[in-house]
PDB file of C-alpha atoms in Angstrom:
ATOM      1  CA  UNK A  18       0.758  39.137 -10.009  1.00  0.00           C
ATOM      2  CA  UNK A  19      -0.571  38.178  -7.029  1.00  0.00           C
ATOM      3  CA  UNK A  20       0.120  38.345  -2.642  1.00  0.00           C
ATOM      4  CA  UNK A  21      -2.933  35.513  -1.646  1.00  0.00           C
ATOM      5  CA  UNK A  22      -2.309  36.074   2.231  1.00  0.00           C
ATOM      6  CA  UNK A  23      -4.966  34.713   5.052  1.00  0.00           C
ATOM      7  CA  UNK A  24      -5.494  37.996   7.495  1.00  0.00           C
ATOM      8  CA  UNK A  25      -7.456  37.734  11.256  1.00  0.00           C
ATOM      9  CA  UNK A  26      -8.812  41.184  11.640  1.00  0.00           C
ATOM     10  CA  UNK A  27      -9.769  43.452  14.829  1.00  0.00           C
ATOM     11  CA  UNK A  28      -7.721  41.599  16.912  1.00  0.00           C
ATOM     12  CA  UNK A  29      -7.186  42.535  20.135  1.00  0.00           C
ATOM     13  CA  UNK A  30      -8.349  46.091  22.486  1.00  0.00           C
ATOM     14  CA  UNK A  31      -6.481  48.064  19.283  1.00  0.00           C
ATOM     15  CA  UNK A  32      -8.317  46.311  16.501  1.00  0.00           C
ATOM     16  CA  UNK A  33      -5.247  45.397  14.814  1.00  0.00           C
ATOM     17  CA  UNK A  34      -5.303  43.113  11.848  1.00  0.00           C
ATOM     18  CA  UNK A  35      -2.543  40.450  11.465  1.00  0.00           C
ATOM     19  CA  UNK A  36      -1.147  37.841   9.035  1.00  0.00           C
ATOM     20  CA  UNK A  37      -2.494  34.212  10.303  1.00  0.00           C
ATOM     21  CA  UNK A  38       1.154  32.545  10.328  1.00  0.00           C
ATOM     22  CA  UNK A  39      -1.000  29.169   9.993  1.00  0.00           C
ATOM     23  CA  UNK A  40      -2.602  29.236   6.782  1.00  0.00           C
ATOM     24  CA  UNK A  41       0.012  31.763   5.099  1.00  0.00           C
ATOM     25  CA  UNK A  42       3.154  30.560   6.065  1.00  0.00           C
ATOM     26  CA  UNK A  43       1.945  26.899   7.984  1.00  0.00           C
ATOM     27  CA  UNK A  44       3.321  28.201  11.566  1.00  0.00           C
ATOM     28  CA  UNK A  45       1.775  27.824  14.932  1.00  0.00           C
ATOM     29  CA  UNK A  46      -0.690  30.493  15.152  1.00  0.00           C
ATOM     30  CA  UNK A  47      -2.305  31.826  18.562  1.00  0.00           C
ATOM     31  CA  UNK A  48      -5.194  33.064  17.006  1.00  0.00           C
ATOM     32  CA  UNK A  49      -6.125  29.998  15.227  1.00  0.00           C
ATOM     33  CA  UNK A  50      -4.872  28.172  18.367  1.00  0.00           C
ATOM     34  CA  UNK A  51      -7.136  29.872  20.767  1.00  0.00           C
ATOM     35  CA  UNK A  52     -10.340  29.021  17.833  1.00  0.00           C
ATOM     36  CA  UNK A  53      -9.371  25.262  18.064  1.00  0.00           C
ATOM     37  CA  UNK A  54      -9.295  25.608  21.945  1.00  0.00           C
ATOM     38  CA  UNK A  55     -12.589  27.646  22.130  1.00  0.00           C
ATOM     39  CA  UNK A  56     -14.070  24.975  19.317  1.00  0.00           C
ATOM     40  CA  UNK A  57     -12.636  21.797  21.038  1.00  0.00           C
ATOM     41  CA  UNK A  58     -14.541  23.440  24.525  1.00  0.00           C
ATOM     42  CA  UNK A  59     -17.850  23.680  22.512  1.00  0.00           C
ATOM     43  CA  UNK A  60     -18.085  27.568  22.667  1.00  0.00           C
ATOM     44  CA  UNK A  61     -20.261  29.079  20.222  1.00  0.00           C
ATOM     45  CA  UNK A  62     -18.972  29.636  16.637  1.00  0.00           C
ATOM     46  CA  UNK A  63     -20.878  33.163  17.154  1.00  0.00           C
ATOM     47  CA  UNK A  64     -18.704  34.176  20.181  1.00  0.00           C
ATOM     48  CA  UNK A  65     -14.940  32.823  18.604  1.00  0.00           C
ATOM     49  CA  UNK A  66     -16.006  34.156  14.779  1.00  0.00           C
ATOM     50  CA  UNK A  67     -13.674  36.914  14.882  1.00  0.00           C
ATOM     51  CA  UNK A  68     -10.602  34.245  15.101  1.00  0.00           C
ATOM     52  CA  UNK A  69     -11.172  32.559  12.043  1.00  0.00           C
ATOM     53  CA  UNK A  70      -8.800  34.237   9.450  1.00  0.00           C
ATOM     54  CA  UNK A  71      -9.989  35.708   5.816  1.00  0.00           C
ATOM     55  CA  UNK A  72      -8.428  35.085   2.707  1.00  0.00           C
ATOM     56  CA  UNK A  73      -7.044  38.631   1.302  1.00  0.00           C
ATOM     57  CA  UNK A  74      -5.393  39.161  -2.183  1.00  0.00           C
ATOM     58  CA  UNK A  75      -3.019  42.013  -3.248  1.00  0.00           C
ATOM     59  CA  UNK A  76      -2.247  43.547  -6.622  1.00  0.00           C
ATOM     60  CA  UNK A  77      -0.377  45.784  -8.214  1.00  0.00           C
ATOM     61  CA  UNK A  78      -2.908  48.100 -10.607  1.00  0.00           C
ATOM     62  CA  UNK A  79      -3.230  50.703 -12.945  1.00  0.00           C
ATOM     63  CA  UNK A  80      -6.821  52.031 -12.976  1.00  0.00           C
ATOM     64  CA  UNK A  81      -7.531  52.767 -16.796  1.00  0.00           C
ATOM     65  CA  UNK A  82     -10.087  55.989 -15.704  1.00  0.00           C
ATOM     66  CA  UNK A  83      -6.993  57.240 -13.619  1.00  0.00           C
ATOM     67  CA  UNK A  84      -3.649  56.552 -15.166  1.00  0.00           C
ATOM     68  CA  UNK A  85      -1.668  59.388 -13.908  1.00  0.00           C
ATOM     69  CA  UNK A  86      -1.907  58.001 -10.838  1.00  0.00           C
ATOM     70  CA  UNK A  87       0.324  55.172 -11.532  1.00  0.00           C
ATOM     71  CA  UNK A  88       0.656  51.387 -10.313  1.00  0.00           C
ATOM     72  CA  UNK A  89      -1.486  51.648  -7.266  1.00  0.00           C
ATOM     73  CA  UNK A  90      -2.404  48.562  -4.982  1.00  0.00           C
ATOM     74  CA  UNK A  91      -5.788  47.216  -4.763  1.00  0.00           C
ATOM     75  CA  UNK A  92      -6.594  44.648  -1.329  1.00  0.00           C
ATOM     76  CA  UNK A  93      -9.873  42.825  -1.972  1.00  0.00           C
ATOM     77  CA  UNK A  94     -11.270  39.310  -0.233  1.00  0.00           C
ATOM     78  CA  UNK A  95     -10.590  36.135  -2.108  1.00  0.00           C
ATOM     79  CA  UNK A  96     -14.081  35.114  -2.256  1.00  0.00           C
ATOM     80  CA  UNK A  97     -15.163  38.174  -3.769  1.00  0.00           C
ATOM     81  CA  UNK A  98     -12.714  38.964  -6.425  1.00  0.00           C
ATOM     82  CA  UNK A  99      -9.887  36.437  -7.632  1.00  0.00           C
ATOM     83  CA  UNK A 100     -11.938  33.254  -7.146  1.00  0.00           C
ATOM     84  CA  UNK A 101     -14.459  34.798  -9.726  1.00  0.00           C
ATOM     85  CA  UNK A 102     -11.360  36.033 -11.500  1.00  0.00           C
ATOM     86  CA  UNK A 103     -10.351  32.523 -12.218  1.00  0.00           C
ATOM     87  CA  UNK A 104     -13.773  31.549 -12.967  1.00  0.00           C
ATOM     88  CA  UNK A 105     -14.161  34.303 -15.644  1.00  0.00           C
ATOM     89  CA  UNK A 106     -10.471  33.124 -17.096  1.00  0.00           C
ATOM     90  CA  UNK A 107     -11.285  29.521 -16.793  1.00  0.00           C
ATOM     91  CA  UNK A 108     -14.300  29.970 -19.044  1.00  0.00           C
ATOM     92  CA  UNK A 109     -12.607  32.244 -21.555  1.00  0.00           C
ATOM     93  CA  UNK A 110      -9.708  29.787 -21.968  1.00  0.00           C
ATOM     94  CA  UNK A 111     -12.575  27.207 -23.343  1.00  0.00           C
ATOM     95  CA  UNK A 112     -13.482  29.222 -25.409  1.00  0.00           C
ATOM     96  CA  UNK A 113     -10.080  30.005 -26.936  1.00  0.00           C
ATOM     97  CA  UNK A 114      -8.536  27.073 -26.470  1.00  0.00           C
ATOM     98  CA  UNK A 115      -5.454  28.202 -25.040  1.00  0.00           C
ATOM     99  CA  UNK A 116      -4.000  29.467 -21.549  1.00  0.00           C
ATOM    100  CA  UNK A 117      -5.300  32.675 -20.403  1.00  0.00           C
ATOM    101  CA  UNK A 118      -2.122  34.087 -18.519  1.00  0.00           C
ATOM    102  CA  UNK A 119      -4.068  37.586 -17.436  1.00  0.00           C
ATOM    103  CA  UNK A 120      -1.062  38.757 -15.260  1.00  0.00           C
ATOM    104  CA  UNK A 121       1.504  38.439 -17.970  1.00  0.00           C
ATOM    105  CA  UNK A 122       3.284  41.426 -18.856  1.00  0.00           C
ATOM    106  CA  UNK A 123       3.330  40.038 -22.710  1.00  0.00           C
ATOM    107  CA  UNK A 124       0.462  38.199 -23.205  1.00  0.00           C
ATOM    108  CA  UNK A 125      -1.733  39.396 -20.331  1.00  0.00           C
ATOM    109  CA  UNK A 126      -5.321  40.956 -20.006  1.00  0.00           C
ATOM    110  CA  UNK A 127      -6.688  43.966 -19.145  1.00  0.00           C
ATOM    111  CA  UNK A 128      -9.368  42.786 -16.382  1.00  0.00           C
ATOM    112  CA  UNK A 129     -12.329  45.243 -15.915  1.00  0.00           C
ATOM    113  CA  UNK A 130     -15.123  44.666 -13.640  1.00  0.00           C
ATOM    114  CA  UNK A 131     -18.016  46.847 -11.926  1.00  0.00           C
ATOM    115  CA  UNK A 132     -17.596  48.078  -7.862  1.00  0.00           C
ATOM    116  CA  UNK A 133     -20.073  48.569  -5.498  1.00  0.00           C
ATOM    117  CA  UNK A 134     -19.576  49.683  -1.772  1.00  0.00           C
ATOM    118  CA  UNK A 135     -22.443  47.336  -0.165  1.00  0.00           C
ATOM    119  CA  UNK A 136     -22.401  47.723   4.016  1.00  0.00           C
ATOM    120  CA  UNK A 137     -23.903  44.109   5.398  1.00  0.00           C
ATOM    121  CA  UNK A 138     -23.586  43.524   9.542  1.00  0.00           C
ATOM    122  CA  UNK A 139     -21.653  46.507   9.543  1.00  0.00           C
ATOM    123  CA  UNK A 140     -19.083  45.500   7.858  1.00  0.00           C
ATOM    124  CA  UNK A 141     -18.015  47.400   4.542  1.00  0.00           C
ATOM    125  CA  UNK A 142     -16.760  45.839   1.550  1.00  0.00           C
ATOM    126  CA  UNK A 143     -16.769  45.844  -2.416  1.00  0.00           C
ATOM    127  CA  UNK A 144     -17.992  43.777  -4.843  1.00  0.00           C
ATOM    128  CA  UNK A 145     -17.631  42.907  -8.019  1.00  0.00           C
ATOM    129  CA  UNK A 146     -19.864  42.316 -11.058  1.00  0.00           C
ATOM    130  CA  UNK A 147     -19.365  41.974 -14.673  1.00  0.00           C
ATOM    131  CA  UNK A 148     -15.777  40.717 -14.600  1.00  0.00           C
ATOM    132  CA  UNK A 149     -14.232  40.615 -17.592  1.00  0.00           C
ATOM    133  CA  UNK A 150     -10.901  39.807 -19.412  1.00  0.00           C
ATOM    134  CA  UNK A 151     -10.194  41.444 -22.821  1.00  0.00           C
ATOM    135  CA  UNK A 152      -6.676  41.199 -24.813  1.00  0.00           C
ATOM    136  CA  UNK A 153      -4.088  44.178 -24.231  1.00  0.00           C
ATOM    137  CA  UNK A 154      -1.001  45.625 -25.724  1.00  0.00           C
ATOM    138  CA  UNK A 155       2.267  43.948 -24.404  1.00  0.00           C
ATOM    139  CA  UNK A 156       3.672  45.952 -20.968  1.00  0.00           C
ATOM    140  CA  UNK A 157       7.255  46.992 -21.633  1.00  0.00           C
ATOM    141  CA  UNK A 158       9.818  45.060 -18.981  1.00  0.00           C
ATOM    142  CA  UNK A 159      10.318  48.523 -17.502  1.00  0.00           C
ATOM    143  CA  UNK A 160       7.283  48.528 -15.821  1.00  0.00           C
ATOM    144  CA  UNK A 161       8.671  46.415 -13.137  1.00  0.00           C
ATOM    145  CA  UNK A 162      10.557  48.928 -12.046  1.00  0.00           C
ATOM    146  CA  UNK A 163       7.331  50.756 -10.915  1.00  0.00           C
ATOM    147  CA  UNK A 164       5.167  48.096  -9.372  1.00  0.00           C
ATOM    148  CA  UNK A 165       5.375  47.238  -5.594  1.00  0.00           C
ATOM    149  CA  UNK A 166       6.932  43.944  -4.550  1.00  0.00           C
ATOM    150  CA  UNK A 167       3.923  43.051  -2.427  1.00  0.00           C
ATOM    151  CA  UNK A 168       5.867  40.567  -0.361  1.00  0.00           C
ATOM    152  CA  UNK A 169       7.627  43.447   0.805  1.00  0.00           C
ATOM    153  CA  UNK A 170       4.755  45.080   2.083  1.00  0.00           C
ATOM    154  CA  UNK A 171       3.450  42.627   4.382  1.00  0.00           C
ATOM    155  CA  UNK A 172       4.621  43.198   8.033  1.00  0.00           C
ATOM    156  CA  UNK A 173       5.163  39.274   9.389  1.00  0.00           C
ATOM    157  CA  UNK A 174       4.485  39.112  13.385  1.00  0.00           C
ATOM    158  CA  UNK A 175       6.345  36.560  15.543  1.00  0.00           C
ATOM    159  CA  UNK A 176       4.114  34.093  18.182  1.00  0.00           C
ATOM    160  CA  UNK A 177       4.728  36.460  20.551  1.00  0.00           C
ATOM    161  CA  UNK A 178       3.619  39.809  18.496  1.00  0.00           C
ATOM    162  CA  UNK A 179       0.533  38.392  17.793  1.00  0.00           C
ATOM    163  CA  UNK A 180      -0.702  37.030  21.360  1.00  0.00           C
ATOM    164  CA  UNK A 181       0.288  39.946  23.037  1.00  0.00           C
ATOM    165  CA  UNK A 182      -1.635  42.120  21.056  1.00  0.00           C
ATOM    166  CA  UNK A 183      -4.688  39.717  21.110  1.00  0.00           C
ATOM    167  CA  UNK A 184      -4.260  39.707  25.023  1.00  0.00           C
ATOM    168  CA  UNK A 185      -3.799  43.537  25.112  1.00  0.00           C
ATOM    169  CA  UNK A 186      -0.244  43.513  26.148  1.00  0.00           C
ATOM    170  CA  UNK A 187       2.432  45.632  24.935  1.00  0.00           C
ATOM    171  CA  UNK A 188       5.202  43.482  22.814  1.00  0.00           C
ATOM    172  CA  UNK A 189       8.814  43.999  23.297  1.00  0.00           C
ATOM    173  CA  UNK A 190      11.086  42.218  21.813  1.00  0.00           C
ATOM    174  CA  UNK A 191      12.728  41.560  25.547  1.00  0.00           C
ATOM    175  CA  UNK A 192       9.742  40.185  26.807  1.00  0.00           C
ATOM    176  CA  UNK A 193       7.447  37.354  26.354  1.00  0.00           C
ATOM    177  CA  UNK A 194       3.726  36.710  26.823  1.00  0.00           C
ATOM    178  CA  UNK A 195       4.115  35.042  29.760  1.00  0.00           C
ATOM    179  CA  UNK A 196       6.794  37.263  31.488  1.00  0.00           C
ATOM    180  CA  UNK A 197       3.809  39.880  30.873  1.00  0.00           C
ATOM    181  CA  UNK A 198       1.354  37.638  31.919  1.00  0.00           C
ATOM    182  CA  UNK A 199       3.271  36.595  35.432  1.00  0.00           C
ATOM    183  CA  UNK A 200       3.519  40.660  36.294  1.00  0.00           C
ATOM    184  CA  UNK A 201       0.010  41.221  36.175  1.00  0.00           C
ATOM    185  CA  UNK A 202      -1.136  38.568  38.929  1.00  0.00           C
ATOM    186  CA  UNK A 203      -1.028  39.350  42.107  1.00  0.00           C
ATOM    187  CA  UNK A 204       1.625  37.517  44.216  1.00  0.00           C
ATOM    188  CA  UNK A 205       0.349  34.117  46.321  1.00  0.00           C
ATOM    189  CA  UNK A 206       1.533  34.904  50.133  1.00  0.00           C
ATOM    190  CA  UNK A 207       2.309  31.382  51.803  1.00  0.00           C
ATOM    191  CA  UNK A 208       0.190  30.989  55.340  1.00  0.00           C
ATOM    192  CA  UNK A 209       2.367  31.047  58.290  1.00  0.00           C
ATOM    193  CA  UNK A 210       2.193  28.102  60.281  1.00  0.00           C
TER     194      UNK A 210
END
């Protein structure tokens, strides 16, 4: 029901957001490489912030006030939706007594919160208030055919993808960092003797 991915975001002179290989797939990771450096160096957690991945989740949707159009996919951080998502099931299955399985296509839940666009340091996000988890009518098995297989829409850099872009380099897949790196300083000329 869920892609739980870790994402480091305006990476680089384009801004581009990538997968943290680390915490999503445990591979080396420049990114979080470069924050241990920085950190192990004693440079300000202000300055190396933007390095420290964020915890993204991924669903697969159908928004009740707009069912015509279809499964849709909803991104939203961690922290601000599924962790209170399992808090709201957690608490509901005490009161039942019995697994709450929201993402079930037979026994699931319907799961209906409030929205609201807040803007904080510039940075725009939603969240969430009132979550709540109310019984449904069974999906038919056919609905699979419709959703997205999220795993499939997750583009997976290499190393190399991923510090080139942080470093402002263009990637090909001929080249490596440091072949890029080596063109770009100037050539030592030995002294004559």
């Amino acid at each position: 029901y869920i892609l739980d991915m870790w994402v480091h975001f305006s990476i680089g002179p384009m801004d581009g957001n990538y997968i943290c290989l680390k915490y999503t797939y445990n591979k080396p990771c420049p990114l979080c490489d470069d924050f241990k450096e920085a950190k192990d160096n004693g440079v300000d957690d202000k300055e190396i912030a933007k390095l420290i991945p964020k915890r993204r989740c991924v669903y697969n949707i159908i928004d009740l006030d707009n069912e015509d159009k279809g499964i849709q996919i909803y991104e939203v951080s961690h922290f601000l939706f599924e962790k209170e998502l399992l808090e709201e099931a957690e608490a509901l299955q005490r009161i039942k007594n019995k697994d709450i399985v929201y993402g079930d296509l037979e026994d699931g839940y319907t799961i209906s919160f409030r929205a609201k666009k807040e803007v904080r340091k510039g940075l725009t996000f939603i969240t969430h208030k009132g979550i709540d988890l109310t019984e449904r009518d069974a999906y038919d098995e056919s609905i699979l055919k419709q959703v997205y297989s999220l795993d499939k829409l997750i583009i997976v850099p290499t190393y190399e993808e991923v510090k080139c872009a942080y470093n402002g380099i263009e990637y090909t897949p001929e080249t490596t960092f440091e072949d890029e790196v080596s063109k770009t300083k100037a050539p030592v000329e030995k002294e004559e003797k």
